[in-house]
Amino acid sequence: MATGAAGGGSASMDTYREARNWLLMPAWVTLAILVLVPVAMMLIYSFLTKEFRGGVIWEFSLAAYDQFFLDRGLFGDEPARIEWTYITIFWRSIWQAATATVLSLAIGFPTAYFIATRPARMRPIWVFLVTIPYWVNLLIRTVSMKFLLRDQGTLNDFLIAMGLIDTPLVIVNTNIGVQIGLFYSYLPFMVLPIYAAVERYNFTLSEAAADLYASRTTTLTRVILPAVKPGVLAGCILVFVPSLGSFLAPDLLGGARNFMIGSLIEEQFKGNAGNWPFGAAASMILLTLVLMLLLLFARQQVKAGKTAG
């Protein structure tokens, strides 16, 4: 009987395996049309020649990548030097995204832990409150943040009325303004994965650590954090990646002096003065960086799985 059950289970699994391939077909087609095709177009465009009035000329060229990394002078006849302008913009983007990730983790982890330790009937309410900002378009939320932070905005008016400052704080068109915008935009992306991980955490492990005279700090760093590490890593990726390519917060809260790579790419596809091959090349460089980070994350997860096994 056991053999028959096992045989029946195997046959059932084979049947579902065939059905699974067909059920996944719509997802594969959607990914191919909405992800692979646009990425392939950007890759092709990055190796084409700029058309004077916008668009591309279908002639193979490495000029876009050369422009990103090398400076050959105004007329292109000078010895090649490293083009620090775009590299600096790229580095600023990485630094801003990393800082936003750290800030989101510093606020998001305690928030997620607090929500996960509430009574079960209260947790959906707290999660609902965290997700409320996403009921409003990101553009509207960023513009509202600009009105809040500007020199004559609500924040400065409140601080002056309380006597805490004498002159308005300059926040808009600074790196701090960009940082606040990124942090505000993507904080829920940090809270929700960590909340899901903490909710599954077995709190008897913390009780056992306390019985062994472990301090709260030791329990947090040696017991809780390793257990919820997948949620923390997922939250960091969900904040870092969109922050890296963001252009709304840099444009509206940072100004021209605080350009990020997303703003640079956006500018290349606007109007007739844009440089589509250069924008496509910058997009592919950004995509390469993101894929490298995701591969490192996947590799770390595989190693962690083997160690646990």
Short mmCIF file of N, CA, C and O in Angstrom, two decimals, residues 201-280:
data_model
loop_
_atom_site.label_atom_id
_atom_site.label_comp_id
_atom_site.label_asym_id
_atom_site.label_seq_id
_atom_site.Cartn_x
_atom_site.Cartn_y
_atom_site.Cartn_z
N TYR A 201 9.57 34.42 13.10
CA TYR A 201 10.63 34.12 14.04
C TYR A 201 10.08 33.40 15.28
O TYR A 201 9.01 33.75 15.80
N ASN A 202 10.81 32.41 15.74
CA ASN A 202 10.42 31.64 16.92
C ASN A 202 10.96 32.35 18.16
O ASN A 202 12.16 32.28 18.47
N PHE A 203 10.10 33.05 18.89
CA PHE A 203 10.54 33.87 20.02
C PHE A 203 10.99 33.04 21.23
O PHE A 203 11.56 33.59 22.17
N THR A 204 10.76 31.74 21.19
CA THR A 204 11.30 30.90 22.26
C THR A 204 12.82 30.86 22.21
O THR A 204 13.47 30.59 23.24
N LEU A 205 13.40 31.16 21.03
CA LEU A 205 14.86 31.24 20.95
C LEU A 205 15.39 32.40 21.78
O LEU A 205 16.44 32.29 22.43
N SER A 206 14.67 33.52 21.77
CA SER A 206 15.07 34.66 22.60
C SER A 206 14.93 34.33 24.08
O SER A 206 15.77 34.72 24.90
N GLU A 207 13.87 33.60 24.43
CA GLU A 207 13.69 33.19 25.81
C GLU A 207 14.81 32.25 26.26
O GLU A 207 15.32 32.36 27.38
N ALA A 208 15.20 31.35 25.35
CA ALA A 208 16.30 30.44 25.69
C ALA A 208 17.60 31.21 25.87
O ALA A 208 18.40 30.91 26.78
N ALA A 209 17.84 32.23 25.02
CA ALA A 209 19.05 33.04 25.16
C ALA A 209 19.04 33.78 26.49
O ALA A 209 20.07 33.90 27.17
N ALA A 210 17.88 34.29 26.90
CA ALA A 210 17.77 34.99 28.18
C ALA A 210 18.03 34.02 29.34
O ALA A 210 18.66 34.39 30.34
N ASP A 211 17.54 32.79 29.22
CA ASP A 211 17.78 31.78 30.27
C ASP A 211 19.27 31.47 30.40
O ASP A 211 19.73 31.07 31.48
N LEU A 212 20.02 31.67 29.30
CA LEU A 212 21.47 31.42 29.33
C LEU A 212 22.23 32.71 29.64
O LEU A 212 23.43 32.79 29.39
N TYR A 213 21.52 33.70 30.19
CA TYR A 213 22.11 34.95 30.66
C TYR A 213 22.68 35.81 29.52
O TYR A 213 23.62 36.59 29.74
N ALA A 214 22.13 35.68 28.35
CA ALA A 214 22.55 36.55 27.24
C ALA A 214 21.89 37.92 27.41
O ALA A 214 20.72 38.02 27.77
N SER A 215 22.65 38.96 27.15
CA SER A 215 22.10 40.31 27.23
C SER A 215 21.18 40.56 26.04
O SER A 215 21.14 39.79 25.08
N ARG A 216 20.44 41.67 26.11
CA ARG A 216 19.54 42.00 24.99
C ARG A 216 20.33 42.25 23.71
O ARG A 216 19.90 41.86 22.62
N THR A 217 21.48 42.90 23.85
CA THR A 217 22.30 43.16 22.67
C THR A 217 22.81 41.86 22.06
O THR A 217 22.78 41.67 20.84
N THR A 218 23.26 40.95 22.92
CA THR A 218 23.74 39.66 22.43
C THR A 218 22.61 38.87 21.77
O THR A 218 22.80 38.25 20.72
N THR A 219 21.44 38.89 22.37
CA THR A 219 20.29 38.19 21.80
C THR A 219 19.94 38.76 20.43
O THR A 219 19.63 38.02 19.49
N LEU A 220 20.00 40.09 20.31
CA LEU A 220 19.67 40.72 19.04
C LEU A 220 20.67 40.36 17.96
O LEU A 220 20.29 39.98 16.85
N THR A 221 21.97 40.47 18.28
CA THR A 221 23.01 40.28 17.27
C THR A 221 23.32 38.82 16.97
O THR A 221 23.70 38.49 15.85
N ARG A 222 23.16 37.94 17.98
CA ARG A 222 23.55 36.54 17.80
C ARG A 222 22.39 35.60 17.56
O ARG A 222 22.60 34.47 17.10
N VAL A 223 21.16 36.04 17.86
CA VAL A 223 20.01 35.14 17.72
C VAL A 223 18.99 35.71 16.73
O VAL A 223 18.65 35.06 15.73
N ILE A 224 18.50 36.92 17.00
CA ILE A 224 17.41 37.47 16.19
C ILE A 224 17.87 37.82 14.78
O ILE A 224 17.27 37.40 13.78
N LEU A 225 18.94 38.62 14.68
CA LEU A 225 19.39 39.06 13.36
C LEU A 225 19.76 37.92 12.42
O LEU A 225 19.37 37.94 11.24
N PRO A 226 20.50 36.89 12.87
CA PRO A 226 20.76 35.77 11.95
C PRO A 226 19.48 35.08 11.49
O PRO A 226 19.40 34.61 10.35
N ALA A 227 18.47 35.02 12.36
CA ALA A 227 17.22 34.33 12.00
C ALA A 227 16.41 35.12 10.98
O ALA A 227 15.74 34.54 10.12
N VAL A 228 16.44 36.44 11.07
CA VAL A 228 15.64 37.27 10.16
C VAL A 228 16.50 37.88 9.05
O VAL A 228 16.06 38.78 8.34
N LYS A 229 17.72 37.39 8.88
CA LYS A 229 18.65 37.93 7.89
C LYS A 229 18.07 37.95 6.47
O LYS A 229 18.26 38.93 5.74
N PRO A 230 17.36 36.89 6.01
CA PRO A 230 16.80 36.96 4.65
C PRO A 230 15.86 38.15 4.45
O PRO A 230 15.88 38.80 3.40
N GLY A 231 15.04 38.45 5.46
CA GLY A 231 14.15 39.60 5.36
C GLY A 231 14.90 40.91 5.32
O GLY A 231 14.54 41.83 4.58
N VAL A 232 15.98 41.01 6.10
CA VAL A 232 16.80 42.23 6.12
C VAL A 232 17.47 42.43 4.77
O VAL A 232 17.47 43.53 4.20
N LEU A 233 18.04 41.37 4.21
CA LEU A 233 18.70 41.47 2.91
C LEU A 233 17.71 41.82 1.81
O LEU A 233 18.00 42.64 0.93
N ALA A 234 16.52 41.20 1.86
CA ALA A 234 15.51 41.51 0.86
C ALA A 234 15.08 42.97 0.96
O ALA A 234 14.93 43.66 -0.06
N GLY A 235 14.91 43.47 2.17
CA GLY A 235 14.54 44.87 2.35
C GLY A 235 15.62 45.80 1.84
O GLY A 235 15.33 46.82 1.20
N CYS A 236 16.89 45.48 2.11
CA CYS A 236 18.00 46.32 1.63
C CYS A 236 18.03 46.37 0.11
O CYS A 236 18.26 47.44 -0.48
N ILE A 237 17.80 45.25 -0.54
CA ILE A 237 17.79 45.23 -2.00
C ILE A 237 16.61 46.03 -2.54
O ILE A 237 16.74 46.81 -3.50
N LEU A 238 15.44 45.87 -1.93
CA LEU A 238 14.24 46.57 -2.39
C LEU A 238 14.34 48.08 -2.21
O LEU A 238 13.64 48.84 -2.89
N VAL A 239 15.18 48.53 -1.30
CA VAL A 239 15.39 49.97 -1.11
C VAL A 239 16.54 50.46 -1.98
O VAL A 239 16.44 51.50 -2.64
N PHE A 240 17.64 49.72 -1.99
CA PHE A 240 18.84 50.19 -2.70
C PHE A 240 18.63 50.28 -4.21
O PHE A 240 19.00 51.28 -4.83
N VAL A 241 18.04 49.25 -4.80
CA VAL A 241 17.92 49.21 -6.26
C VAL A 241 17.05 50.34 -6.81
O VAL A 241 17.48 51.08 -7.70
N PRO A 242 15.81 50.55 -6.32
CA PRO A 242 15.04 51.69 -6.84
C PRO A 242 15.63 53.04 -6.47
O PRO A 242 15.50 54.00 -7.22
N SER A 243 16.30 53.15 -5.31
CA SER A 243 16.95 54.41 -4.94
C SER A 243 18.09 54.73 -5.90
O SER A 243 18.31 55.90 -6.25
N LEU A 244 18.79 53.71 -6.35
CA LEU A 244 19.92 53.91 -7.26
C LEU A 244 19.46 54.52 -8.58
O LEU A 244 20.16 55.35 -9.16
N GLY A 245 18.31 54.10 -9.07
CA GLY A 245 17.82 54.59 -10.36
C GLY A 245 16.76 55.67 -10.25
O GLY A 245 16.16 56.06 -11.25
N SER A 246 16.53 56.18 -9.05
CA SER A 246 15.49 57.19 -8.85
C SER A 246 15.84 58.50 -9.55
O SER A 246 17.01 58.89 -9.63
N PHE A 247 14.81 59.18 -10.08
CA PHE A 247 15.05 60.50 -10.67
C PHE A 247 14.07 61.55 -10.17
O PHE A 247 14.32 62.76 -10.30
N LEU A 248 12.95 61.14 -9.55
CA LEU A 248 12.00 62.13 -9.05
C LEU A 248 12.56 62.89 -7.86
O LEU A 248 12.54 64.12 -7.82
N ALA A 249 13.06 62.17 -6.86
CA ALA A 249 13.62 62.83 -5.68
C ALA A 249 14.82 63.72 -6.03
O ALA A 249 14.89 64.87 -5.58
N PRO A 250 15.78 63.25 -6.84
CA PRO A 250 16.89 64.15 -7.21
C PRO A 250 16.44 65.37 -8.00
O PRO A 250 16.95 66.47 -7.79
N ASP A 251 15.47 65.20 -8.91
CA ASP A 251 15.01 66.32 -9.73
C ASP A 251 14.26 67.36 -8.91
O ASP A 251 14.50 68.56 -9.04
N LEU A 252 13.35 66.90 -8.06
CA LEU A 252 12.48 67.82 -7.34
C LEU A 252 13.08 68.33 -6.04
O LEU A 252 12.79 69.45 -5.61
N LEU A 253 13.91 67.52 -5.39
CA LEU A 253 14.47 67.90 -4.08
C LEU A 253 15.96 68.18 -4.11
O LEU A 253 16.50 68.71 -3.15
N GLY A 254 16.63 67.80 -5.20
CA GLY A 254 18.08 67.97 -5.25
C GLY A 254 18.57 69.05 -6.18
O GLY A 254 19.60 69.68 -5.93
N GLY A 255 17.85 69.29 -7.27
CA GLY A 255 18.29 70.31 -8.21
C GLY A 255 19.40 69.82 -9.11
O GLY A 255 19.84 68.67 -9.04
N ALA A 256 19.90 70.73 -9.94
CA ALA A 256 20.89 70.38 -10.96
C ALA A 256 22.23 69.98 -10.35
O ALA A 256 22.98 69.20 -10.95
N ARG A 257 22.57 70.48 -9.18
CA ARG A 257 23.86 70.19 -8.57
C ARG A 257 23.90 68.83 -7.87
O ARG A 257 24.96 68.41 -7.40
N ASN A 258 22.76 68.18 -7.76
CA ASN A 258 22.69 66.89 -7.06
C ASN A 258 22.13 65.81 -7.98
O ASN A 258 21.31 65.00 -7.60
N PHE A 259 22.59 65.85 -9.23
CA PHE A 259 22.16 64.89 -10.24
C PHE A 259 22.50 63.48 -9.81
O PHE A 259 23.56 63.22 -9.23
N MET A 260 21.59 62.54 -10.12
CA MET A 260 21.87 61.13 -9.94
C MET A 260 21.75 60.44 -11.29
O MET A 260 21.27 61.02 -12.27
N ILE A 261 22.14 59.18 -11.34
CA ILE A 261 22.21 58.48 -12.62
C ILE A 261 20.83 58.37 -13.27
O ILE A 261 20.71 58.44 -14.50
N GLY A 262 19.79 58.22 -12.46
CA GLY A 262 18.44 58.16 -13.03
C GLY A 262 18.05 59.45 -13.72
O GLY A 262 17.42 59.44 -14.79
N SER A 263 18.43 60.58 -13.12
CA SER A 263 18.16 61.88 -13.73
C SER A 263 18.95 62.04 -15.02
O SER A 263 18.45 62.59 -16.01
N LEU A 264 20.20 61.58 -15.02
CA LEU A 264 21.03 61.66 -16.22
C LEU A 264 20.41 60.87 -17.37
O LEU A 264 20.34 61.35 -18.51
N ILE A 265 19.94 59.66 -17.08
CA ILE A 265 19.32 58.83 -18.11
C ILE A 265 18.04 59.47 -18.61
O ILE A 265 17.77 59.51 -19.83
N GLU A 266 17.23 59.99 -17.70
CA GLU A 266 15.98 60.63 -18.10
C GLU A 266 16.22 61.79 -19.05
O GLU A 266 15.51 61.96 -20.05
N GLU A 267 17.25 62.61 -18.76
CA GLU A 267 17.53 63.79 -19.58
C GLU A 267 17.88 63.41 -21.01
O GLU A 267 17.62 64.17 -21.94
N GLN A 268 18.49 62.23 -21.20
CA GLN A 268 18.93 61.84 -22.54
C GLN A 268 17.78 61.45 -23.46
O GLN A 268 17.97 61.41 -24.68
N PHE A 269 16.62 61.18 -22.90
CA PHE A 269 15.48 60.75 -23.73
C PHE A 269 14.39 61.81 -23.80
O PHE A 269 13.29 61.53 -24.30
N LYS A 270 14.67 63.03 -23.33
CA LYS A 270 13.68 64.10 -23.34
C LYS A 270 13.96 65.09 -24.46
O LYS A 270 15.10 65.53 -24.63
N GLY A 271 12.93 65.43 -25.23
CA GLY A 271 13.06 66.46 -26.25
C GLY A 271 13.93 66.02 -27.42
O GLY A 271 14.31 64.86 -27.57
N ASN A 272 14.27 67.00 -28.26
CA ASN A 272 15.07 66.73 -29.45
C ASN A 272 16.57 66.82 -29.19
O ASN A 272 17.37 66.47 -30.05
N ALA A 273 16.95 67.34 -28.02
CA ALA A 273 18.37 67.52 -27.72
C ALA A 273 18.97 66.31 -27.02
O ALA A 273 20.14 66.33 -26.66
N GLY A 274 18.18 65.28 -26.82
CA GLY A 274 18.66 64.12 -26.09
C GLY A 274 19.63 63.28 -26.88
O GLY A 274 19.76 63.41 -28.11
N ASN A 275 20.33 62.44 -26.18
CA ASN A 275 21.30 61.53 -26.79
C ASN A 275 20.89 60.12 -26.42
O ASN A 275 21.27 59.60 -25.38
N TRP A 276 20.08 59.50 -27.27
CA TRP A 276 19.53 58.19 -26.96
C TRP A 276 20.61 57.13 -26.77
O TRP A 276 20.52 56.34 -25.82
N PRO A 277 21.61 57.02 -27.63
CA PRO A 277 22.64 56.00 -27.39
C PRO A 277 23.36 56.18 -26.06
O PRO A 277 23.64 55.21 -25.37
N PHE A 278 23.65 57.45 -25.69
CA PHE A 278 24.31 57.68 -24.41
C PHE A 278 23.40 57.31 -23.25
O PHE A 278 23.84 56.72 -22.26
N GLY A 279 22.11 57.68 -23.33
CA GLY A 279 21.16 57.29 -22.30
C GLY A 279 21.04 55.78 -22.18
O GLY A 279 20.96 55.23 -21.07
N ALA A 280 21.03 55.09 -23.33
CA ALA A 280 20.96 53.63 -23.32
C ALA A 280 22.23 53.02 -22.73
O ALA A 280 22.17 52.05 -21.97
#
